[in-house]
Amino acid sequence: MLIYDLDFAALTQIVTAWGQPAFRARQIWTGLYKNFWQSPDEFTNLPLALREKLATELQFDILTPTLKLDSSDGQTRKTLFKLPDGRQIEAVLMRYDRRRTLCISTQVGCAMGCTFCATGQMGFTRHLSSGEIVAQVMYYARLLHAEKDVVTNVVLMGMGEPFHNYDNTMIAIDRLNDSEGYNFGARRFTISTSGLVPAIRQFAAEKRQVNLAVSLHATDDGLRGGMMPINKKYNVAELIEACRDYVEATGRRITFEWALINGVNDTPEQARKLAYLLKGLLCHVNAIPLNPTTGYEGKATTHERALAFQQILEQNGIPCTIRIRRGIDIQAGCGQLASRVE
Ligand code: SAH
Ligand code: SF4
């Protein structure tokens, strides 16, 4: 059993079942989430017998880094981790200005099959548990802590579709949000979805403070359906309706993600259609040049075309930011692990 899979009540139950006083659970929780300890040996405030029990009964360090890549400017670190079952996931740390943003994974592979996405081209292997999601954050939290620094933002834009693994994703966010634990503010998370309409509706009903980003990439069903198979299940009209309802229910702004592909969706026509589609909606468009992948023919937009696209949106009252692909030299960049956050 992975220790990060446990909430505080479950941990307390286990520790007391071992015949230990309940306050030991609090000490372990503090060690994990406030001191960033990752091995039972580090819990020197516990009796040796309990440390040994922890080591034999629970798993701590389940993420084995197999590859660490730093971008040439040193601002971006991508780590490939091996899980106990041999599967691999990646998580990225991006440093810019005072932000320390983590981009983390929610699944091994992805079932959504977006044609332009490296993870989609891989297919789906399995969901990550809540603890496997939490562990990625704690890995980098510990790394930054050693440099007297802290994580400021977490985006669920790594491998996988977070809304396809809804419960584990929300449990992970709640665990990281625990005020007695890591105490990471809900508003500092961003979930990105390819547009699973029922999950967007559930998310709206839960009225969470977490930010929502929706990967749109095209305005018409023909084009979007060719890029994102999910569009055949939930089309553009249904998706935008769910987004409008979300904004109405929560009062929160939505971000729309748009990977600019040369000659495909970076045209003035697409920009005008997008502006029309989003009219009156509290939103923001994050446009980012496509990060080319081996399994997809499309090319990145040019700087000039990106600026023209942005200009049309802004002229029509839709705020739009052109993102640069950070850490492109380390493929961070597995298709999606580029910076698309503020
Ligand atoms: N599955 C979720 C979150 C992970 S993907 C989603 O699709 O939203 C994170 C973002 O990266 C999405 O906006 C996705 O469309 C985008 N993305 C995927 N492949 C890309 C590529 N090759 N170039 C640029 N963006 C890409
Ligand atoms: Fe999955 Fe997102 Fe990639 Fe689509 S873009 S295949 S939903 S990870």
Coordinates of C-alpha atoms and ligand atoms in Angstrom, one line a residue:
M1 CA 0.0 0.0 0.0
L2 CA 1.3 3.4 -1.0
I3 CA 1.4 5.8 1.9
Y4 CA 0.3 8.7 -0.3
D5 CA -2.9 6.8 -1.2
L6 CA -4.1 7.1 2.4
D7 CA -6.0 10.0 3.8
F8 CA -5.4 11.0 7.4
A9 CA -8.3 8.9 8.8
A10 CA -7.1 5.8 7.0
L11 CA -3.5 6.3 8.2
T12 CA -4.7 6.8 11.8
Q13 CA -6.7 3.5 11.5
I14 CA -3.6 1.6 10.3
V15 CA -1.3 3.1 12.9
T16 CA -3.7 2.4 15.8
A17 CA -4.3 -1.1 14.5
W18 CA -0.6 -1.6 15.0
G19 CA -1.1 -0.7 18.7
Q20 CA 0.3 2.7 18.4
P21 CA -1.2 5.9 19.9
A22 CA -3.1 8.0 17.4
F23 CA -0.7 11.0 17.7
R24 CA 1.8 8.9 15.8
A25 CA -0.4 9.3 12.7
R26 CA -0.2 13.0 13.1
Q27 CA 3.6 12.9 13.3
I28 CA 3.8 10.8 10.2
W29 CA 1.4 13.1 8.3
T30 CA 3.5 16.1 9.3
G31 CA 6.7 14.3 8.3
L32 CA 5.3 13.5 4.9
Y33 CA 3.5 16.7 4.0
K34 CA 5.3 19.4 5.9
N35 CA 8.8 18.1 6.1
F36 CA 8.7 16.3 2.7
W37 CA 10.3 13.1 4.2
Q38 CA 10.2 10.3 1.6
S39 CA 11.8 7.4 3.5
P40 CA 10.9 5.8 6.8
D41 CA 14.5 6.4 8.0
E42 CA 13.9 10.1 8.0
F43 CA 11.2 9.9 10.6
T44 CA 13.7 10.0 13.5
N45 CA 11.0 11.4 15.8
L46 CA 9.3 8.0 15.7
P47 CA 10.4 4.9 17.7
L48 CA 12.7 2.6 15.7
A49 CA 10.1 -0.2 15.8
L50 CA 7.5 2.0 14.2
R51 CA 9.9 3.2 11.5
E52 CA 10.6 -0.5 10.7
K53 CA 6.9 -1.3 10.7
L54 CA 6.3 1.6 8.2
A55 CA 9.1 0.3 6.0
T56 CA 7.7 -3.2 5.8
E57 CA 4.0 -2.4 5.6
L58 CA 3.8 0.8 3.5
Q59 CA 5.4 2.0 0.3
F60 CA 7.0 5.4 0.3
D61 CA 9.3 6.2 -2.6
I62 CA 7.4 4.7 -5.6
L63 CA 8.8 7.2 -8.2
T64 CA 12.1 6.1 -9.5
P65 CA 13.6 8.9 -11.7
T66 CA 14.9 7.2 -14.8
L67 CA 15.7 10.3 -16.8
K68 CA 16.2 13.9 -15.8
L69 CA 16.4 16.5 -18.5
D70 CA 17.1 20.2 -18.0
S71 CA 16.4 22.8 -20.7
S72 CA 19.4 24.7 -21.9
D73 CA 18.3 27.8 -20.1
G74 CA 18.0 25.8 -16.9
Q75 CA 14.4 26.9 -16.3
T76 CA 12.7 23.6 -17.0
R77 CA 13.3 20.2 -15.6
K78 CA 11.5 17.2 -17.0
T79 CA 11.7 13.9 -15.1
L80 CA 10.7 10.5 -16.3
F81 CA 9.6 8.3 -13.5
K82 CA 9.3 4.5 -13.3
L83 CA 6.4 3.2 -11.3
P84 CA 6.6 -0.1 -9.3
D85 CA 4.9 -1.9 -12.1
G86 CA 7.5 -0.7 -14.6
R87 CA 5.2 1.8 -16.3
Q88 CA 6.6 5.3 -17.0
I89 CA 5.1 8.7 -16.4
E90 CA 6.6 12.2 -16.6
A91 CA 6.3 15.4 -14.7
V92 CA 7.8 18.8 -15.4
L93 CA 8.9 21.7 -13.3
M94 CA 8.9 25.1 -15.0
R95 CA 10.6 28.1 -13.4
Y96 CA 9.8 31.5 -14.7
D97 CA 9.7 34.7 -12.8
R98 CA 8.6 33.8 -9.3
R99 CA 6.5 30.9 -10.4
R100 CA 7.4 27.3 -9.8
T101 CA 4.8 25.4 -11.9
L102 CA 4.5 21.7 -11.9
C103 CA 2.9 19.9 -14.9
I104 CA 1.9 16.4 -13.7
S105 CA 0.3 13.2 -15.1
T106 CA -3.0 11.6 -14.2
Q107 CA -2.7 8.4 -16.3
V108 CA -0.2 6.1 -18.0
G109 CA -1.0 7.0 -21.6
C110 CA -4.4 8.3 -22.6
A111 CA -7.6 6.8 -24.1
M112 CA -8.7 10.0 -25.9
G113 CA -6.5 9.4 -29.0
C114 CA -6.0 13.0 -30.0
T115 CA -4.0 12.7 -33.2
F116 CA -1.5 15.5 -32.6
C117 CA -0.6 14.4 -29.1
A118 CA 2.3 12.1 -28.2
T119 CA 0.4 10.7 -25.2
G120 CA -2.7 10.1 -27.4
Q121 CA -0.6 8.3 -29.9
M122 CA 0.6 5.9 -27.1
G123 CA -2.9 4.7 -26.2
F124 CA -4.2 4.0 -22.7
T125 CA -2.4 1.8 -20.2
R126 CA -4.0 2.6 -16.8
H127 CA -5.2 5.2 -14.4
L128 CA -2.8 6.6 -11.7
S129 CA -4.0 6.2 -8.1
S130 CA -4.5 9.3 -6.1
G131 CA -1.2 8.6 -4.3
E132 CA 0.7 8.3 -7.6
I133 CA -0.6 11.8 -8.5
V134 CA 0.3 13.2 -5.1
A135 CA 3.7 11.6 -5.2
Q136 CA 4.7 13.6 -8.3
V137 CA 4.0 16.9 -6.4
M138 CA 5.8 15.8 -3.3
Y139 CA 8.8 14.8 -5.3
Y140 CA 9.2 18.3 -6.7
A141 CA 8.1 19.9 -3.4
R142 CA 11.0 18.1 -1.7
L143 CA 13.4 19.1 -4.5
L144 CA 12.5 22.8 -4.2
H145 CA 12.4 22.7 -0.4
A146 CA 16.1 21.7 -0.5
E147 CA 16.7 24.9 -2.4
K148 CA 14.5 26.9 0.1
D149 CA 11.9 27.3 -2.6
V150 CA 8.3 26.2 -3.0
V151 CA 5.8 25.0 -5.7
T152 CA 3.5 27.8 -6.6
N153 CA 1.2 26.2 -9.2
V154 CA 0.2 22.7 -10.3
V155 CA -1.3 22.0 -13.7
L156 CA -2.8 18.6 -14.6
M157 CA -1.6 18.8 -18.2
G158 CA 0.9 16.0 -18.2
M159 CA 0.0 12.5 -19.5
G160 CA -3.6 11.5 -19.4
E161 CA -7.1 12.9 -19.3
P162 CA -7.8 14.0 -15.7
F163 CA -11.6 13.8 -16.1
H164 CA -11.3 10.2 -17.3
N165 CA -9.7 9.5 -13.9
Y166 CA -12.0 11.9 -12.1
D167 CA -12.2 10.5 -8.6
N168 CA -8.5 9.8 -8.1
T169 CA -7.7 13.3 -9.5
M170 CA -10.1 15.0 -7.1
I171 CA -8.9 12.9 -4.1
A172 CA -5.3 13.8 -5.0
I173 CA -6.2 17.5 -5.1
D174 CA -8.1 17.3 -1.8
R175 CA -5.2 15.5 -0.2
L176 CA -2.7 18.1 -1.3
N177 CA -5.1 20.8 -0.2
D178 CA -5.4 19.4 3.4
S179 CA -4.6 22.3 5.7
E180 CA -3.0 20.0 8.2
G181 CA -0.8 18.6 5.5
Y182 CA 0.7 20.1 2.4
N183 CA -1.9 22.9 2.4
F184 CA -1.7 23.7 -1.3
G185 CA -4.4 26.2 -2.2
A186 CA -7.2 24.9 -4.6
R187 CA -6.9 28.0 -6.7
R188 CA -3.4 27.2 -7.6
F189 CA -4.4 24.0 -9.4
T190 CA -5.5 23.9 -13.1
I191 CA -7.2 20.9 -14.6
S192 CA -7.1 20.6 -18.3
T193 CA -9.7 18.5 -20.1
S194 CA -10.2 17.5 -23.7
G195 CA -14.0 18.1 -23.2
L196 CA -15.7 15.3 -21.3
V197 CA -19.0 17.1 -20.9
P198 CA -20.6 15.0 -18.0
A199 CA -17.4 15.5 -16.0
I200 CA -17.4 19.3 -16.7
R201 CA -21.0 19.3 -15.4
Q202 CA -20.1 17.4 -12.3
F203 CA -17.1 19.6 -11.7
A204 CA -19.3 22.7 -12.0
A205 CA -21.8 21.3 -9.5
E206 CA -19.0 20.6 -7.0
K207 CA -18.1 24.3 -7.2
R208 CA -14.4 23.8 -6.6
Q209 CA -12.0 26.6 -6.6
V210 CA -9.7 24.7 -9.0
N211 CA -9.2 26.4 -12.4
L212 CA -10.5 24.8 -15.5
A213 CA -8.9 24.7 -18.9
V214 CA -10.6 23.1 -21.9
S215 CA -8.7 21.9 -25.0
L216 CA -10.7 23.2 -27.9
H217 CA -8.3 23.5 -30.9
A218 CA -11.0 23.9 -33.5
T219 CA -14.5 25.4 -33.7
D220 CA -16.2 23.1 -36.2
D221 CA -17.1 19.5 -35.6
G222 CA -15.5 18.3 -38.8
L223 CA -12.1 19.7 -38.0
R224 CA -12.2 19.1 -34.3
G225 CA -13.5 15.5 -34.7
G226 CA -10.6 14.7 -37.0
M227 CA -8.1 15.9 -34.4
M228 CA -9.9 14.8 -31.2
P229 CA -12.1 11.7 -31.4
I230 CA -13.9 12.7 -28.2
N231 CA -15.7 15.4 -30.3
K232 CA -17.7 12.6 -31.9
K233 CA -19.2 11.8 -28.4
Y234 CA -19.5 15.4 -27.2
N235 CA -19.6 17.9 -30.1
V236 CA -18.5 21.6 -30.0
A237 CA -22.0 22.9 -29.3
E238 CA -22.5 20.6 -26.3
L239 CA -19.1 21.4 -25.0
I240 CA -19.5 25.1 -25.2
E241 CA -22.9 24.9 -23.6
A242 CA -21.4 23.0 -20.7
C243 CA -18.7 25.6 -20.5
R244 CA -21.2 28.4 -20.4
D245 CA -23.1 26.6 -17.6
Y246 CA -19.9 26.1 -15.7
V247 CA -19.1 29.8 -15.8
E248 CA -22.7 30.6 -14.8
A249 CA -22.6 28.2 -11.9
T250 CA -19.2 29.1 -10.5
G251 CA -18.5 32.6 -11.7
R252 CA -15.1 31.4 -12.7
R253 CA -13.2 32.1 -15.9
I254 CA -12.4 29.3 -18.3
T255 CA -9.2 28.9 -20.3
F256 CA -9.4 27.5 -23.8
E257 CA -6.4 25.8 -25.1
W258 CA -5.5 26.1 -28.7
A259 CA -2.5 24.4 -30.3
L260 CA -1.7 26.5 -33.4
I261 CA -1.1 24.2 -36.4
N262 CA 0.1 25.8 -39.6
G263 CA -2.6 26.2 -42.2
V264 CA -5.1 24.0 -40.1
N265 CA -6.4 26.0 -37.2
D266 CA -4.3 29.2 -37.3
T267 CA -6.2 30.8 -40.1
P268 CA -8.1 34.2 -39.8
E269 CA -11.3 32.2 -40.5
Q270 CA -10.8 29.9 -37.5
A271 CA -9.9 33.0 -35.4
R272 CA -13.2 34.7 -36.4
K273 CA -15.2 31.6 -35.8
L274 CA -13.6 31.2 -32.4
A275 CA -14.4 34.7 -31.4
Y276 CA -18.0 34.2 -32.4
L277 CA -18.2 30.9 -30.5
L278 CA -16.9 32.4 -27.3
K279 CA -18.7 35.7 -27.5
G280 CA -19.9 36.9 -24.1
L281 CA -18.3 34.0 -22.2
L282 CA -15.9 34.7 -19.3
C283 CA -12.8 33.2 -20.8
H284 CA -9.3 33.5 -22.0
V285 CA -7.6 31.7 -25.0
N286 CA -4.2 30.2 -24.5
A287 CA -2.7 29.6 -27.9
I288 CA 0.5 27.7 -28.2
P289 CA 2.4 26.7 -31.4
L290 CA 2.0 23.0 -32.0
N291 CA 4.8 20.9 -30.6
P292 CA 5.4 18.5 -33.6
T293 CA 5.2 14.8 -32.8
T294 CA 6.4 11.9 -34.9
G295 CA 2.9 10.5 -35.3
Y296 CA 1.4 13.7 -36.7
E297 CA 2.0 15.5 -39.9
G298 CA 1.0 19.0 -38.8
K299 CA 3.6 21.8 -38.3
A300 CA 3.8 24.6 -35.8
T301 CA 2.3 27.9 -36.8
T302 CA 4.7 30.8 -37.5
H303 CA 5.2 33.8 -35.2
E304 CA 3.4 36.1 -37.7
R305 CA 0.4 33.8 -38.1
A306 CA 0.2 33.4 -34.3
L307 CA 0.1 37.2 -33.8
A308 CA -2.5 37.6 -36.5
F309 CA -4.7 35.0 -34.8
Q310 CA -4.3 36.7 -31.5
Q311 CA -5.1 40.1 -33.0
I312 CA -8.4 38.9 -34.4
L313 CA -9.5 37.5 -31.1
E314 CA -8.5 40.6 -29.2
Q315 CA -10.3 42.9 -31.7
N316 CA -13.4 40.9 -31.0
G317 CA -13.0 41.2 -27.2
I318 CA -11.6 37.7 -26.5
P319 CA -8.4 37.9 -24.4
C320 CA -5.7 35.7 -26.0
T321 CA -2.2 34.9 -24.9
I322 CA 0.4 33.3 -27.2
R323 CA 2.5 30.9 -25.2
I324 CA 6.0 30.1 -26.0
R325 CA 7.0 26.5 -25.9
R326 CA 9.3 26.4 -22.9
G327 CA 11.8 23.6 -22.6
I328 CA 11.2 22.6 -26.2
D329 CA 14.8 21.4 -26.3
I330 CA 14.1 18.7 -23.7
Q331 CA 10.8 17.7 -25.3
A332 CA 8.8 18.9 -22.5
G333 CA 7.2 18.8 -25.0
C334 CA 5.9 15.2 -24.8
G335 CA 3.3 17.0 -26.9
Q336 CA 1.7 18.7 -23.9
L337 CA 4.3 19.3 -21.3
A338 CA 5.0 22.8 -22.5
S339 CA 4.1 25.9 -20.6
R340 CA 0.6 26.9 -21.3
V341 CA -0.1 28.5 -17.9
E342 CA 0.1 32.0 -16.7
Ligands
SAH1 N1 -5.8 15.5 -21.5 C1 -5.9 16.8 -21.1 C2 -4.7 17.3 -20.4 C3 -3.3 16.8 -20.9 S1 -2.9 17.5 -22.5 C4 -6.3 17.7 -22.3 O1 -6.2 17.2 -23.4 O2 -6.6 18.8 -22.1 C5 -2.5 19.2 -22.1 C6 -2.6 20.1 -23.2 O3 -1.6 19.8 -24.2 C7 -3.9 20.0 -24.0 O4 -4.4 21.3 -24.2 C8 -3.5 19.3 -25.3 O5 -4.4 19.6 -26.3 C9 -2.2 19.9 -25.5 N2 -1.3 19.2 -26.5 C10 -1.3 17.9 -26.7 N3 -0.4 17.6 -27.7 C11 0.1 18.8 -28.1 C12 1.1 19.2 -29.0 N4 1.7 18.3 -29.8 N5 1.4 20.5 -29.2 C13 0.8 21.4 -28.4 N6 -0.1 21.1 -27.5 C14 -0.5 19.8 -27.3
SF4_2 FE1 -5.2 12.7 -24.0 FE2 -5.0 15.3 -23.7 FE3 -3.3 14.0 -25.3 FE4 -5.9 14.3 -26.0 S1 -4.4 15.9 -25.7 S2 -4.7 12.4 -26.1 S3 -6.9 14.1 -24.1 S4 -3.5 13.8 -23.1

